[in-house]
Short mmCIF file of C-alpha atoms and ligand atoms in Angstrom, two decimals:
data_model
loop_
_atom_site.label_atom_id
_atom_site.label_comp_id
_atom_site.label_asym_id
_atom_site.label_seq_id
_atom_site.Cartn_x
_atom_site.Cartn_y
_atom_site.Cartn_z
CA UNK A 30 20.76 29.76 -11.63
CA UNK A 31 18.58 29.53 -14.90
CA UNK A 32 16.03 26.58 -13.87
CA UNK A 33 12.92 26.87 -12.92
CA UNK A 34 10.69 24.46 -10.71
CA UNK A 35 9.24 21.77 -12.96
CA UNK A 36 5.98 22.38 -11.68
CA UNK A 37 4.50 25.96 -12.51
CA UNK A 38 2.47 27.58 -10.62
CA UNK A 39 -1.22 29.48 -12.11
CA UNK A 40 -2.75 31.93 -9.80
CA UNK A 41 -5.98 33.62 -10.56
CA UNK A 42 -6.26 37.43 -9.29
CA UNK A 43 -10.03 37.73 -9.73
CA UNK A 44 -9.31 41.53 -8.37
CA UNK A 45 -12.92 43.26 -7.35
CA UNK A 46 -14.96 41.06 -9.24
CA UNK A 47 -17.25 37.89 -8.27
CA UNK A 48 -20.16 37.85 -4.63
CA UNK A 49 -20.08 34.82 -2.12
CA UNK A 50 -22.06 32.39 -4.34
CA UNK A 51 -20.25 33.09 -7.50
CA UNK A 52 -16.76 32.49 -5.79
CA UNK A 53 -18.15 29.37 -3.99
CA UNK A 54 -19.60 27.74 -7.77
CA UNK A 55 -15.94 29.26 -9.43
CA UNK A 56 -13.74 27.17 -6.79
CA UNK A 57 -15.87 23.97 -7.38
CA UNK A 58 -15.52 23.97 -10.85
CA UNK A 59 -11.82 25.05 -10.77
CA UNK A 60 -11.23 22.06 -8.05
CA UNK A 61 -12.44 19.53 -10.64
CA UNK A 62 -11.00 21.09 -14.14
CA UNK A 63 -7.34 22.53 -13.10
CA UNK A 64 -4.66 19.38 -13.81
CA UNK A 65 -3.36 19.74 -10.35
CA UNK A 66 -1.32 16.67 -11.71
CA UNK A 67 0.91 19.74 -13.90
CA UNK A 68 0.49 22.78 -11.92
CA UNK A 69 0.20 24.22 -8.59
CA UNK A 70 -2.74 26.44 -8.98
CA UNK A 71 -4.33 29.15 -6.52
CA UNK A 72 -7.17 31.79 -6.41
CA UNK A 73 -7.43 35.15 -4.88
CA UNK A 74 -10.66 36.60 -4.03
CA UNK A 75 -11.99 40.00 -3.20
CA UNK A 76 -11.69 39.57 1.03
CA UNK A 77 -15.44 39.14 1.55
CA UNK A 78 -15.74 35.84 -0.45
CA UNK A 79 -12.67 34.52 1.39
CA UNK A 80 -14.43 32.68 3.75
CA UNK A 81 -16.71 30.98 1.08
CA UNK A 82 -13.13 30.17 -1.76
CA UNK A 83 -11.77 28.59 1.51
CA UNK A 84 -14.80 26.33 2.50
CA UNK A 85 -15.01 25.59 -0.92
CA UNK A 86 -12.02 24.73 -1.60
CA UNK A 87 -11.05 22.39 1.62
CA UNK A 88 -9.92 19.19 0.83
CA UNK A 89 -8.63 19.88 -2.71
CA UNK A 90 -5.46 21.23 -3.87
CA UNK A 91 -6.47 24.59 -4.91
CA UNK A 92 -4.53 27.49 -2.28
CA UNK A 93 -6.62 30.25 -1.75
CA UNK A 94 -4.68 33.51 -1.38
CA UNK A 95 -5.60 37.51 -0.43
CA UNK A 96 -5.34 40.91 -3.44
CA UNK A 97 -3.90 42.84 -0.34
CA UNK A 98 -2.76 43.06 2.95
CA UNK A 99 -1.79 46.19 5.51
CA UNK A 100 1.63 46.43 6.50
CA UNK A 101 0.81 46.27 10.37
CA UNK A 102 -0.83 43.60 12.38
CA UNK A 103 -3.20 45.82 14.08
CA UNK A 104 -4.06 48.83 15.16
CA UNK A 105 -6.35 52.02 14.04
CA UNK A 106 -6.09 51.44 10.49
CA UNK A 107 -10.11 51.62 9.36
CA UNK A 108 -10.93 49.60 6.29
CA UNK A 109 -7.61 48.12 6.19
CA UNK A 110 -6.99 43.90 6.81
CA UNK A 111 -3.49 42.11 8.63
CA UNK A 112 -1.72 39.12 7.49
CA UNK A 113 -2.47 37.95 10.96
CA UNK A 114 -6.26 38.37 10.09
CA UNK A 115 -5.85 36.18 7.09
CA UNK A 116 -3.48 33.69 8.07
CA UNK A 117 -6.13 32.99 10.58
CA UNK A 118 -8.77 32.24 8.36
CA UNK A 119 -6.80 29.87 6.67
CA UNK A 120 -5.33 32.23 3.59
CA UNK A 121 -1.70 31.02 2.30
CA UNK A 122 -0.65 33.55 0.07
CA UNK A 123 -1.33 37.41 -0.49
CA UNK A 124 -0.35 39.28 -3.51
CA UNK A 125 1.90 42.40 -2.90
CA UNK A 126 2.67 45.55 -5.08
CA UNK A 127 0.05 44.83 -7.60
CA UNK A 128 0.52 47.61 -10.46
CA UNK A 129 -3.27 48.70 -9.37
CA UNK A 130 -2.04 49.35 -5.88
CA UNK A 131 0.64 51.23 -6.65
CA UNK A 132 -0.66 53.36 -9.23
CA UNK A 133 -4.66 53.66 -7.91
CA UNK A 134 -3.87 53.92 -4.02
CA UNK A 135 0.02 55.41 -4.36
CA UNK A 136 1.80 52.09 -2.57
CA UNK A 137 5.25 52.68 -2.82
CA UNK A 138 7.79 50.21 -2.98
CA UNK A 139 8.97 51.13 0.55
CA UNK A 140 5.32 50.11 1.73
CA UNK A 141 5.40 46.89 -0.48
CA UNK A 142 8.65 45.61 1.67
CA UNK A 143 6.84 46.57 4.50
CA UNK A 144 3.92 44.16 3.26
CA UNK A 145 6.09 41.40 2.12
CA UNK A 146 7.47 41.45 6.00
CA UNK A 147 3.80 40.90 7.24
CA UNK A 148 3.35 38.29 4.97
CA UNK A 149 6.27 36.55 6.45
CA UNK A 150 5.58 36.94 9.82
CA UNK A 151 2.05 35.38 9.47
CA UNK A 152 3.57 32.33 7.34
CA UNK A 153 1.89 33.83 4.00
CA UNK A 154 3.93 33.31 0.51
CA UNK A 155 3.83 37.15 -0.99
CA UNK A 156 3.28 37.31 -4.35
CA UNK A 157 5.59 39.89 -5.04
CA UNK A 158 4.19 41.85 -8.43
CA UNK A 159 6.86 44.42 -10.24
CA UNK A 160 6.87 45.63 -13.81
CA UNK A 161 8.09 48.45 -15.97
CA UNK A 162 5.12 50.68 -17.32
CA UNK A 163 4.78 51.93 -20.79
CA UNK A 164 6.85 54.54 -20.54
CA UNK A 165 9.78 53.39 -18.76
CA UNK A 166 9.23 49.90 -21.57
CA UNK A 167 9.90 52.94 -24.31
CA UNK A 168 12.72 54.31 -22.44
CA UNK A 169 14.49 50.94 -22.51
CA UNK A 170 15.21 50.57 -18.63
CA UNK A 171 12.70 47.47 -17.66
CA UNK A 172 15.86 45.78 -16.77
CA UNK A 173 16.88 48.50 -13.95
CA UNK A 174 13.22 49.50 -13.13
CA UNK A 175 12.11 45.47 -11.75
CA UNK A 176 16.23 45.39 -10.28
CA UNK A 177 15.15 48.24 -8.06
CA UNK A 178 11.30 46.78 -7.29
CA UNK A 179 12.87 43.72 -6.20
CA UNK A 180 15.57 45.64 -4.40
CA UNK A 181 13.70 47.79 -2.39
CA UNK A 182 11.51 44.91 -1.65
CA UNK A 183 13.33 42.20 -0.60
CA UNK A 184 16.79 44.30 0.91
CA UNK A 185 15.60 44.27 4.26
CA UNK A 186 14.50 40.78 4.80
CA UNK A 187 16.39 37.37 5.49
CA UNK A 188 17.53 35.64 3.07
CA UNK A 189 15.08 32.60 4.18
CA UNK A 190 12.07 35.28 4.32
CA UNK A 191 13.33 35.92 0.73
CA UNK A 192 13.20 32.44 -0.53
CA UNK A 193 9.85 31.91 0.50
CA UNK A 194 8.46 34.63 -1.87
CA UNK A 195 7.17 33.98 -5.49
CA UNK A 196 7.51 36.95 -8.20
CA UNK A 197 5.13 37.93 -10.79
CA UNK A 198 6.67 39.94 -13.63
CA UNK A 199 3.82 42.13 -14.37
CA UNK A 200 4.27 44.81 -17.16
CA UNK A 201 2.02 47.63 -16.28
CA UNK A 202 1.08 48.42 -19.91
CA UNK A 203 0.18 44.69 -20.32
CA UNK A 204 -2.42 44.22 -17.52
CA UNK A 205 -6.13 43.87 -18.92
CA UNK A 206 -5.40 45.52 -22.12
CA UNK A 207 -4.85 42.58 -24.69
CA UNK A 208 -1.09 43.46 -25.19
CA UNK A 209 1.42 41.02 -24.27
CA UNK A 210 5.34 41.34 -24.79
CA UNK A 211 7.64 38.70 -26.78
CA UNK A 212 8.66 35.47 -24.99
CA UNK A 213 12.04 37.42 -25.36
CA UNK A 214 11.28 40.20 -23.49
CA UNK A 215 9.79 37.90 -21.22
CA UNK A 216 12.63 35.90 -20.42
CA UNK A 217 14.43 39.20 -20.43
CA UNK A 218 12.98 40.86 -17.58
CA UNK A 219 12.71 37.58 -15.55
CA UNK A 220 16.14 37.06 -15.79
CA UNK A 221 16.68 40.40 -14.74
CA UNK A 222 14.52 39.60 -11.49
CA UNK A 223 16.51 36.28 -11.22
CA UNK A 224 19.71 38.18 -10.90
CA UNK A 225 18.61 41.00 -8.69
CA UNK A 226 17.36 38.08 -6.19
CA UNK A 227 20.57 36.61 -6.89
CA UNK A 228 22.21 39.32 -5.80
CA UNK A 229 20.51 39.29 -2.41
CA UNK A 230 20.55 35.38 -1.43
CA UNK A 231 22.60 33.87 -3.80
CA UNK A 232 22.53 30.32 -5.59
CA UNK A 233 18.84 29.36 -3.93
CA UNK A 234 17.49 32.46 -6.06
CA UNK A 235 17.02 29.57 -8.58
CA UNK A 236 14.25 28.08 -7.15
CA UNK A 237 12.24 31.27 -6.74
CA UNK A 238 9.22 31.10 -8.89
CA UNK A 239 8.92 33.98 -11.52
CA UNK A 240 5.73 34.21 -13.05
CA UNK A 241 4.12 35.82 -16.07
CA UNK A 242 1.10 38.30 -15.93
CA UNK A 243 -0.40 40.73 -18.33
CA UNK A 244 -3.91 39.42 -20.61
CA UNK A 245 -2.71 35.76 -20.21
CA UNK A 246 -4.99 33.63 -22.17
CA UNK A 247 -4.77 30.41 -23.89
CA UNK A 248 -4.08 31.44 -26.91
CA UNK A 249 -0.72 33.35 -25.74
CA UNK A 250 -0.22 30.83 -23.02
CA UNK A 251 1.74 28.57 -25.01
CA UNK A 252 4.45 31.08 -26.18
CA UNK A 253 4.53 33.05 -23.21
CA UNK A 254 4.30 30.43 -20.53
CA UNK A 255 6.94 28.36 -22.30
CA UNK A 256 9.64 31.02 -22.29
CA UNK A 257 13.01 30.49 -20.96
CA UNK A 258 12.80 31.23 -16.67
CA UNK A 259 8.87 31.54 -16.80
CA UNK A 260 7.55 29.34 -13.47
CA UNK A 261 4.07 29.92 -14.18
CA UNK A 262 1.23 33.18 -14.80
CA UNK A 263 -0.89 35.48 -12.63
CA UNK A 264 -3.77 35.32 -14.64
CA UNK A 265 -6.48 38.64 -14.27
CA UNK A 266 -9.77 38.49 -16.13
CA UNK A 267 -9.09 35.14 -17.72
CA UNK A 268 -8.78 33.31 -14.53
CA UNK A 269 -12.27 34.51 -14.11
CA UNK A 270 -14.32 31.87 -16.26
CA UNK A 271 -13.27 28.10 -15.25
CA UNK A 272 -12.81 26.69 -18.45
CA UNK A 273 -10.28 29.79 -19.32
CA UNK A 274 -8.49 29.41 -16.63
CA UNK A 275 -7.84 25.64 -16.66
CA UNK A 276 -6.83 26.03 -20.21
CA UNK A 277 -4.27 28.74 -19.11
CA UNK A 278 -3.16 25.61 -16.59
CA UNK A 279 -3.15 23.15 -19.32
CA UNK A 280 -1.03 25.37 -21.20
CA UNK A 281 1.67 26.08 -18.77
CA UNK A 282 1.63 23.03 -17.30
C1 PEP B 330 -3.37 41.07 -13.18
O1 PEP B 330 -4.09 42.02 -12.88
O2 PEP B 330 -2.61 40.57 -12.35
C2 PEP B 330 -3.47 40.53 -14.53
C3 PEP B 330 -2.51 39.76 -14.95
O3 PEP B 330 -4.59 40.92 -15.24
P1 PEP B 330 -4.97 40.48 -16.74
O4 PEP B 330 -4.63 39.02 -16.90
O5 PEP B 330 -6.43 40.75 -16.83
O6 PEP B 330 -4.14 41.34 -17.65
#
């Protein structure tokens, strides 16, 4: 239940950063640097430079994928955009429970199973993001505290709904600050997230791809991407410069 894919998976979360042009020039230079030979690698745009990632990145093997999604598939819900919208457009994964959403706009991790069901529905893969926060890191429970993320999100769904998913192991004290945990604690947690989803579907949890997040870079990729049960990173402000990010790649892959 230990094994990871053998191909990892990088996936750039370029959060509210980047206009049209600058996402259309990032995916062309990502589509010809990234050794899709190694790794599976994807980008996720603010939603009005959607459109332009996708365009730009037809025909190659770079996935383009969504920050965010609502939990509905319409309705009166200003502002807010379905996984219907974007599976429409062409979008194949969205990434759910981000630390930013659930401390910045108060997502809970009822709403994030509600998210990861819309997802489904529309045929997107959720990135599924959970991670202890300083605090609860000091208090020694990171083990329970990602058991209960996954949990709550994936208790209600099918077991199939729960296979399609990918994880990112995100500790919330780790995300654009510079600090990174030990490959141990790395491997830790994920194999805490590896038996909570074992818990819920059994022997196919192995395939589920766990992957790393928090200041990936290259020069942490190596140790970090390398650990025991790691399938790959969600990469924030280093997935934001090409050459950075197809190092991360090289690194992991
Ligand atoms: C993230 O926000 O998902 C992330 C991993 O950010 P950073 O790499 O900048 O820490």
């Amino acid at each position: 239940m230990s094994v990871p894919p053998a191909k990892r998976l990088i996936v750039g979360n370029w959060k509210m950063n980047l206009g049209e042009d600058e996402a259309r020039a990032l995916v062309r230079a990502l589509a010809t640097t990234l050794p899709f030979d190694r790794t599976d690698a994807g980008v996720a745009p603010a939603f009005p430079c959607l459109r332009a990632a996708l365009d730009a990145a037809r025909g190659t093997p770079l996935t383009v994928g969504a920050q965010n999604v609502h939990a509905d598939d319409r309705g009166a819900f200003t502002g807010e955009v379905s996984a219907a919208m974007l599976a429409g457009m062409g979008v194949r994964f969205v990434i759910v429970g981000h630390s930013e959403r659930r401390t910045l706009f108060g997502e809970t991790d009822a709403l994030i199973a509600r998210k990861v069901a819309a997802a489904r529905r529309h045929g997107l893969v959720p990135i599924l993001c959970v991670g202890e926060t300083e605090a609860e890191r000091e208090a020694e429970i990171t083990d329970e505290v990602v058991a209960r993320q996954i949990h709550v999100a994936v208790d209600t769904h099918t077991a199939t709904a729960v296979e399609q998913l990918v994880v990112a192991y995100e500790p919330v004290w780790a995300i654009g600050t510079g600090r990174t945990p030990s490959p141990r604690d790395v491997t830790a947690a994920h194999r805490a997230i590896r038996a909570a989803l074992h818990a819920r579907i059994g022997t196919v949890a192995a395939g589920i791809r766990i992957l790393y997040g928090g200041s990936a870079t290259p020069a942490n990729a190596p140790a970090l991407l390398h650990a025991p049960e790691v399938g790959g990173a969600l990469v924030g402000g280093a997935s934001l410069d090409a050459a950075t990010f197809a190092a991360v790649a090289r690194l992991a892959g």
